[in-house]
Coordinates of C-alpha atoms in Angstrom, one line a residue:
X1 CA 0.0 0.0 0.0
X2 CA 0.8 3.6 -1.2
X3 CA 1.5 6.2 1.8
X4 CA -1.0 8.2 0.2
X5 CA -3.5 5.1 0.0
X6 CA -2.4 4.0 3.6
X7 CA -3.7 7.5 5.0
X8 CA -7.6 7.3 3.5
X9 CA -9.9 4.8 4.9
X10 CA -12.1 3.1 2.0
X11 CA -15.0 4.9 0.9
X12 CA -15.9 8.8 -0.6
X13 CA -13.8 11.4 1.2
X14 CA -14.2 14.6 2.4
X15 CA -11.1 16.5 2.5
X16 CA -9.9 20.4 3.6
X17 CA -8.9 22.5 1.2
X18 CA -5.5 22.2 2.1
X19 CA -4.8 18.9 1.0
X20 CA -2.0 18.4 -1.4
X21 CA -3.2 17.6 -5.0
X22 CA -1.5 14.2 -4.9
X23 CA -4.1 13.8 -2.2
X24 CA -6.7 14.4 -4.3
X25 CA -5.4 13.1 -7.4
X26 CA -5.3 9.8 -5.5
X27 CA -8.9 10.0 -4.6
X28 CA -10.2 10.6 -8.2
X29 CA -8.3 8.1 -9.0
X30 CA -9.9 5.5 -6.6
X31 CA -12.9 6.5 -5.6
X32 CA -14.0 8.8 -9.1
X33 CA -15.0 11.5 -7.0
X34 CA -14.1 13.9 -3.6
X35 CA -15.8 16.0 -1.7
X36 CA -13.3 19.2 -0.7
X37 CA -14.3 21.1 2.2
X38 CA -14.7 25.3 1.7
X39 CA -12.9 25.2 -1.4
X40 CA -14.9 28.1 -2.4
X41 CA -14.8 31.6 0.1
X42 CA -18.9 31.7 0.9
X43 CA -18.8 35.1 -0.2
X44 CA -17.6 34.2 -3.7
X45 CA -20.7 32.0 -3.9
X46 CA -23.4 34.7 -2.6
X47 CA -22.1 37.3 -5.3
X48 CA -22.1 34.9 -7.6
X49 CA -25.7 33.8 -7.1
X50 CA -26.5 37.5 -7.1
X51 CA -24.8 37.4 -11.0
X52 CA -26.9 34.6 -12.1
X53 CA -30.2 35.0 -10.6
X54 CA -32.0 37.0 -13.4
X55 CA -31.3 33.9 -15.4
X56 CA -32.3 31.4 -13.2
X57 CA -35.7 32.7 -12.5
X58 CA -36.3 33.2 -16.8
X59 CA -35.8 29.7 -17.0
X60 CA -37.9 28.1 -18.7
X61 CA -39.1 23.9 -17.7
X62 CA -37.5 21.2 -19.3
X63 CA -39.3 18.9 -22.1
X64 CA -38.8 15.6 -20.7
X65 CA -37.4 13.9 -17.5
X66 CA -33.7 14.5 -17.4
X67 CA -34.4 17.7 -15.4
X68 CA -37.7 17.6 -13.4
X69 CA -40.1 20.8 -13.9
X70 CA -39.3 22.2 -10.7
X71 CA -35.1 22.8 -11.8
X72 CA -33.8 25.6 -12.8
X73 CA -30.7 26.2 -14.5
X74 CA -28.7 29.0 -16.2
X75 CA -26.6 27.9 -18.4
X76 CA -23.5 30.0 -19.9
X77 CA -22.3 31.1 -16.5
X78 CA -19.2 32.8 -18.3
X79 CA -21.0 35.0 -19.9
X80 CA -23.2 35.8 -16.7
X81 CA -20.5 36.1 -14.2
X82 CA -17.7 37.6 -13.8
X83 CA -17.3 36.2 -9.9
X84 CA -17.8 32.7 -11.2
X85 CA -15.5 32.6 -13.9
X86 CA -12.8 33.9 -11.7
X87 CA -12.9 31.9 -8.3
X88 CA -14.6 28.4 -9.9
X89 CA -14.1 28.1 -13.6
X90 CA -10.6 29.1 -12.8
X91 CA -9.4 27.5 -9.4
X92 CA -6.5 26.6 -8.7
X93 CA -7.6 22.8 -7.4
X94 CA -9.9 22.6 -10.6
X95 CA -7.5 23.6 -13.0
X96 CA -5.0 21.3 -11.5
X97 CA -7.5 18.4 -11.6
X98 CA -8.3 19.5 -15.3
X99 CA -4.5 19.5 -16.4
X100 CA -3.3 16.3 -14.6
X101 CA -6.4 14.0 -15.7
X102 CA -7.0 15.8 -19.4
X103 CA -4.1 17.1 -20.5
X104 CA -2.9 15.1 -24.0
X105 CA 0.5 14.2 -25.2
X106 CA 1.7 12.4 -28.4
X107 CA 4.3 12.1 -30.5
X108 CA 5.0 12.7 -34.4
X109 CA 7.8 12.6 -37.1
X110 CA 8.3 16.4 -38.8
X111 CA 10.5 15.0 -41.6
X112 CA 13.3 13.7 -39.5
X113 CA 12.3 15.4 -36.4
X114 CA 10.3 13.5 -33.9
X115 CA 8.5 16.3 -32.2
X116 CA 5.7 16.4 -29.2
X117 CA 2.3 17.5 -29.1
X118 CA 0.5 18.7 -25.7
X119 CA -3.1 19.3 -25.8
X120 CA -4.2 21.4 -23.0
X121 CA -8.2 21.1 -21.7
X122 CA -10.4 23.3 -21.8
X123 CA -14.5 24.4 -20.7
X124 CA -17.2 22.0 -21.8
X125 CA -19.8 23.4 -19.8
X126 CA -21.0 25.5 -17.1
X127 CA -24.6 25.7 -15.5
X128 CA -26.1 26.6 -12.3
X129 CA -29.0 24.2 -11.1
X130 CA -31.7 24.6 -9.1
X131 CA -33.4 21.7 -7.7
X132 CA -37.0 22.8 -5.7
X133 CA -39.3 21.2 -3.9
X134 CA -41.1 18.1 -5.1
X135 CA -38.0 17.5 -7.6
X136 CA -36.9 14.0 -8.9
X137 CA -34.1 12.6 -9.2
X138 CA -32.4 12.2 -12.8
X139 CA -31.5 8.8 -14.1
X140 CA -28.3 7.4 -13.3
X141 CA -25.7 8.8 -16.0
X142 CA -22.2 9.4 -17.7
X143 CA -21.3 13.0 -17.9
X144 CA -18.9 11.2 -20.1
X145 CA -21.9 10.2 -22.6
X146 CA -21.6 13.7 -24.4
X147 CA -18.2 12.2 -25.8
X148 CA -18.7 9.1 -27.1
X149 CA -16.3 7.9 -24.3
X150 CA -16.3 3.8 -24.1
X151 CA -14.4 2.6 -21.7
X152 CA -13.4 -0.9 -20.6
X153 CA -13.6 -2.6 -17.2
X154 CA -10.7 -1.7 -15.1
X155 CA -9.6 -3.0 -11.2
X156 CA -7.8 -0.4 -10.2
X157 CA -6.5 2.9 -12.3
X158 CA -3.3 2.6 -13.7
X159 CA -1.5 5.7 -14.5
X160 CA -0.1 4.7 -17.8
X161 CA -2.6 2.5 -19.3
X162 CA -5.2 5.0 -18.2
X163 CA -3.6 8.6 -18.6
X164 CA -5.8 8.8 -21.6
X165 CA -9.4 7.5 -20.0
X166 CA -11.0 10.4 -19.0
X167 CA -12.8 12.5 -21.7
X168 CA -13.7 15.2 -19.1
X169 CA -13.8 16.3 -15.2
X170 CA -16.4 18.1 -13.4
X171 CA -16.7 19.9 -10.3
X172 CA -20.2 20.8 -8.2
X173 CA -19.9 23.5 -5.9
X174 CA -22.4 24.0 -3.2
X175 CA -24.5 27.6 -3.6
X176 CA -26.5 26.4 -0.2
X177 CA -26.2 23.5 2.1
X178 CA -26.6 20.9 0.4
X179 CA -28.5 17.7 1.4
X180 CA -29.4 14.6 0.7
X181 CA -33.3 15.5 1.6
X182 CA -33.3 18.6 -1.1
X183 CA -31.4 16.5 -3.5
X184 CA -27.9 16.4 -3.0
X185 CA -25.9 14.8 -6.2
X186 CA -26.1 10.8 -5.8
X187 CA -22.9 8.8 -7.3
X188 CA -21.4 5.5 -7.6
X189 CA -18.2 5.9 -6.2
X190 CA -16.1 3.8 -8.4
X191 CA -18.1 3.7 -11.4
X192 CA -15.5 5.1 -13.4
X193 CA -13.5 1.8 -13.6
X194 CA -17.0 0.2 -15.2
X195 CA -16.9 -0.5 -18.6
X196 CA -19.1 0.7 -21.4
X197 CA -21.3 -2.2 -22.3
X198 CA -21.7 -3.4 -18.7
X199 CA -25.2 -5.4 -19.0
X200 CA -27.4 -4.4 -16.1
X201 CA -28.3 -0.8 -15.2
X202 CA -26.3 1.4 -12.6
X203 CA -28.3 1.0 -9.2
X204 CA -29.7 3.5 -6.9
X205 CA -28.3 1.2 -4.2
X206 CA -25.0 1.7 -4.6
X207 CA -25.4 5.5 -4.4
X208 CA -23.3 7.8 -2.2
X209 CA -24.5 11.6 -1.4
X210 CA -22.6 14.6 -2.7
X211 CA -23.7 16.2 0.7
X212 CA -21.7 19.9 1.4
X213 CA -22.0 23.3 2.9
X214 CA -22.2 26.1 0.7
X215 CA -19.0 26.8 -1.0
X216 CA -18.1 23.2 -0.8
X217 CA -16.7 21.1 -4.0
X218 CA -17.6 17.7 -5.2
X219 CA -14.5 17.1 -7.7
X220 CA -15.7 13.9 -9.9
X221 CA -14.8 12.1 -13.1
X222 CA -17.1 12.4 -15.6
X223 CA -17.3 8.8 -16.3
X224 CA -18.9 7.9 -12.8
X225 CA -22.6 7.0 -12.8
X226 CA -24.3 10.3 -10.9
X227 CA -27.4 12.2 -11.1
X228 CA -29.1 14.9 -9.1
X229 CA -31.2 13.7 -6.2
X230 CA -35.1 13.7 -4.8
X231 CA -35.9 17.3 -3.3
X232 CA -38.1 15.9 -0.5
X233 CA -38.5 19.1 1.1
X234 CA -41.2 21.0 1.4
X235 CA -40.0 24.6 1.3
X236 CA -35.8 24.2 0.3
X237 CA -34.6 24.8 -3.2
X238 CA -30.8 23.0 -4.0
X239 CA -28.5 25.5 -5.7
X240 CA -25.2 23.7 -7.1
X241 CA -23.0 25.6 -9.8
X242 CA -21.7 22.5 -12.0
X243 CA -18.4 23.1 -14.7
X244 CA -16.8 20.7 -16.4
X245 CA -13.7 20.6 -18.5
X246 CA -13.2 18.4 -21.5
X247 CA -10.0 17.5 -23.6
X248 CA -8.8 20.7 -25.9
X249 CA -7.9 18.5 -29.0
X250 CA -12.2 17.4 -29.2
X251 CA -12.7 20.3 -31.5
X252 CA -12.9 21.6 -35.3
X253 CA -9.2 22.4 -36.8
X254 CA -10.0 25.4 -38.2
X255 CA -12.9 27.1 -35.7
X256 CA -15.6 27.1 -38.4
X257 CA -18.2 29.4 -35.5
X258 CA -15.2 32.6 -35.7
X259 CA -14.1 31.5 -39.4
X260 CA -17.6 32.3 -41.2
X261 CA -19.6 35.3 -40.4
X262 CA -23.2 34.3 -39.2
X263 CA -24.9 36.5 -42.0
X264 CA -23.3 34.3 -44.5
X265 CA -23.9 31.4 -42.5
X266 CA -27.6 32.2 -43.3
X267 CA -27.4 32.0 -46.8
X268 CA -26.4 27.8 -47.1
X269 CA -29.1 24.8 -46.6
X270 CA -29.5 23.7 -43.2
X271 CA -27.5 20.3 -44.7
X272 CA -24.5 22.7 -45.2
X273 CA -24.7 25.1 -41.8
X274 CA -24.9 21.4 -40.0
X275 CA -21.7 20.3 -41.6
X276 CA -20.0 23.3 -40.4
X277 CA -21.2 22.6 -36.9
X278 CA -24.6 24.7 -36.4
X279 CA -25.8 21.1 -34.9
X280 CA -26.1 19.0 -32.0
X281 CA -23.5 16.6 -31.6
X282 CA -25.7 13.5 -30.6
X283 CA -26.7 13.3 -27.4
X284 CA -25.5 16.5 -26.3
X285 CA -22.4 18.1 -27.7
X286 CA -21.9 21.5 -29.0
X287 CA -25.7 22.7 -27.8
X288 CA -26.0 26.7 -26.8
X289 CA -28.3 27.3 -23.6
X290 CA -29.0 23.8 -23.9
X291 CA -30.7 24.3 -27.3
X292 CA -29.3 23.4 -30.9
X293 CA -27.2 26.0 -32.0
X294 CA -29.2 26.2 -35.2
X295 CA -31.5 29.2 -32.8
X296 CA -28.3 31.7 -32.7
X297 CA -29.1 31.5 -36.4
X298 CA -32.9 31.9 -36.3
X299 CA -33.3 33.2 -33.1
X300 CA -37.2 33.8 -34.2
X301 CA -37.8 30.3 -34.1
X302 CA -37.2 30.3 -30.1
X303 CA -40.7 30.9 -28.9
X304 CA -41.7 27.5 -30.4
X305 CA -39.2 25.7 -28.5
X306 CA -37.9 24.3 -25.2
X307 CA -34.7 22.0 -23.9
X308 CA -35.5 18.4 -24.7
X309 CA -33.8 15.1 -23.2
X310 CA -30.8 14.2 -25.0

């Protein structure tokens, strides 16, 4: 046993903010997810709630079950704010998470050179969700989904066999206490190490509680089986700011959305606008405010529509 392994006791941990990243790296590694303790200053969180708050309460319900009726979400928090991007999107732990678990390197011959190649992560998402009372819980789920990611059954992680596993990390950060009565985020800890085409379903049963304090982190691979929880309360509403980070290379060469102007966009078939990427990756890649991206072309076409399951 490790000396890192021989300090942790088995089972999901919750750890001070202060812990070394081989700590943590450790953890993720084991366990697919950790719970750190005040990893964002409670202030931070209240201003950001203050940012996003508009948004939240324009939301508009879900079409399907994925979210229940009662969530709200608001999408985009970059653009929202400010306070978010800097002390989340951009934490220190976070972005050390990102970089160690989805950072890419190969090799490749340049004529008679044999030069390397680092690809750095980068965003994939970034909402605020609102769980009130009544809520249900999502289905069991792969973040990891949105990338196609199949993975084979593993024991135990492996550093080089695996450096390459993960399609994308997440982290949930408590904007309120967080319970598992106003539906705290329930995991499988060690789901990551599942593979793909396992036959029978993820179980509630086997579920742990992403249970925190405001300001609190959950740090999680996105390839462990989660979902938000049951809001059984009768009066609490569960605000968690969720961002995730993916690897930089799964992208266009040439960034097609900068590259052509919108107006001449416009002009082509839908066949062709799709082809440059003014579509939904299926299930759920490349969508804008959780809606195909074909709407920041036709943004008339809005009031007919609403976010569907993927």
């Amino acid at each position: 046993m490790s000396k890192i392994a021989s300090k942790y006791q088995p089972g999901v941990q919750n750890v001070s903010n202060d812990t070394p990243l081989e700590d943590i790296f450790f953890l993720l590694k084991r366990d697919g997810g950790v719970i750190i303790k005040g990893l964002i200053p409670v202030e931070d969180v209240d201003k950001t709630t203050e940012e996003i708050r508009h948004r939240l309460d324009q939301d508009l319900p879900w079409d399907g079950e994925f979210f229940p009726k009662e969530t709200r979400r608001a999408p985009s928090m970059i653009a929202l704010s400010p306070t978010y991007t800097r002390t989340q999107l951009m934490n220190p732990v976070f972005q050390a998470v990102c970089d160690q678990f989805l950072t890419t390197r190969s090799w490749f011959w340049w004529g008679d050179r044999r030069k390397e190649s680092v690809s750095k992560p980068y965003v994939m998402s970034c909402t605020a969700m609102e769980i009130g009372p009544g809520g249900k819980a999502q289905p069991l789920h792969r973040d990891s989904f949105v990338n196609h990611n199949i993975l084979s059954e593993i024991d135990v992680w492996d550093d080089a066999r695996d450096a390459n596993r993960e399609s994308a990390v997440g982290m949930m950060v408590g904007g309120c206490k967080v319970t598992k009565e106003n539906g705290a985020t329930q995991f499988i800890p060690g789901s990551h190490l599942w593979d793909s085409n396992r036959k029978t379903p993820p179980l509630l049963k086997d579920c742990a509680f992403a249970e925190m304090e405001k300001g609190d982190a959950f740090l999680m691979m996105a390839s462990v089986y989660h979902g938000g929880g049951n809001n059984t309360t009768p009066d609490q509403k569960r605000l968690v700011y969720s961002t995730f980070a993916t690897r930089g290379y799964l992208r266009q060469e040439e960034n097609q959305f900068l590259a052509v102007p919108q107006e001449v966009v416009r002009k082509y078939d839908r066949a062709t606008q799709k082809f440059i990427g003014y579509a939904i990756s299926e299930p759920a890649a490349g969508q804008v405010q959780q809606l195909d991206p074909i709407y920041v072309l036709y943004p008339e076409l809005l009031s007919k529509t609403r976010p569907t399951d993927f």
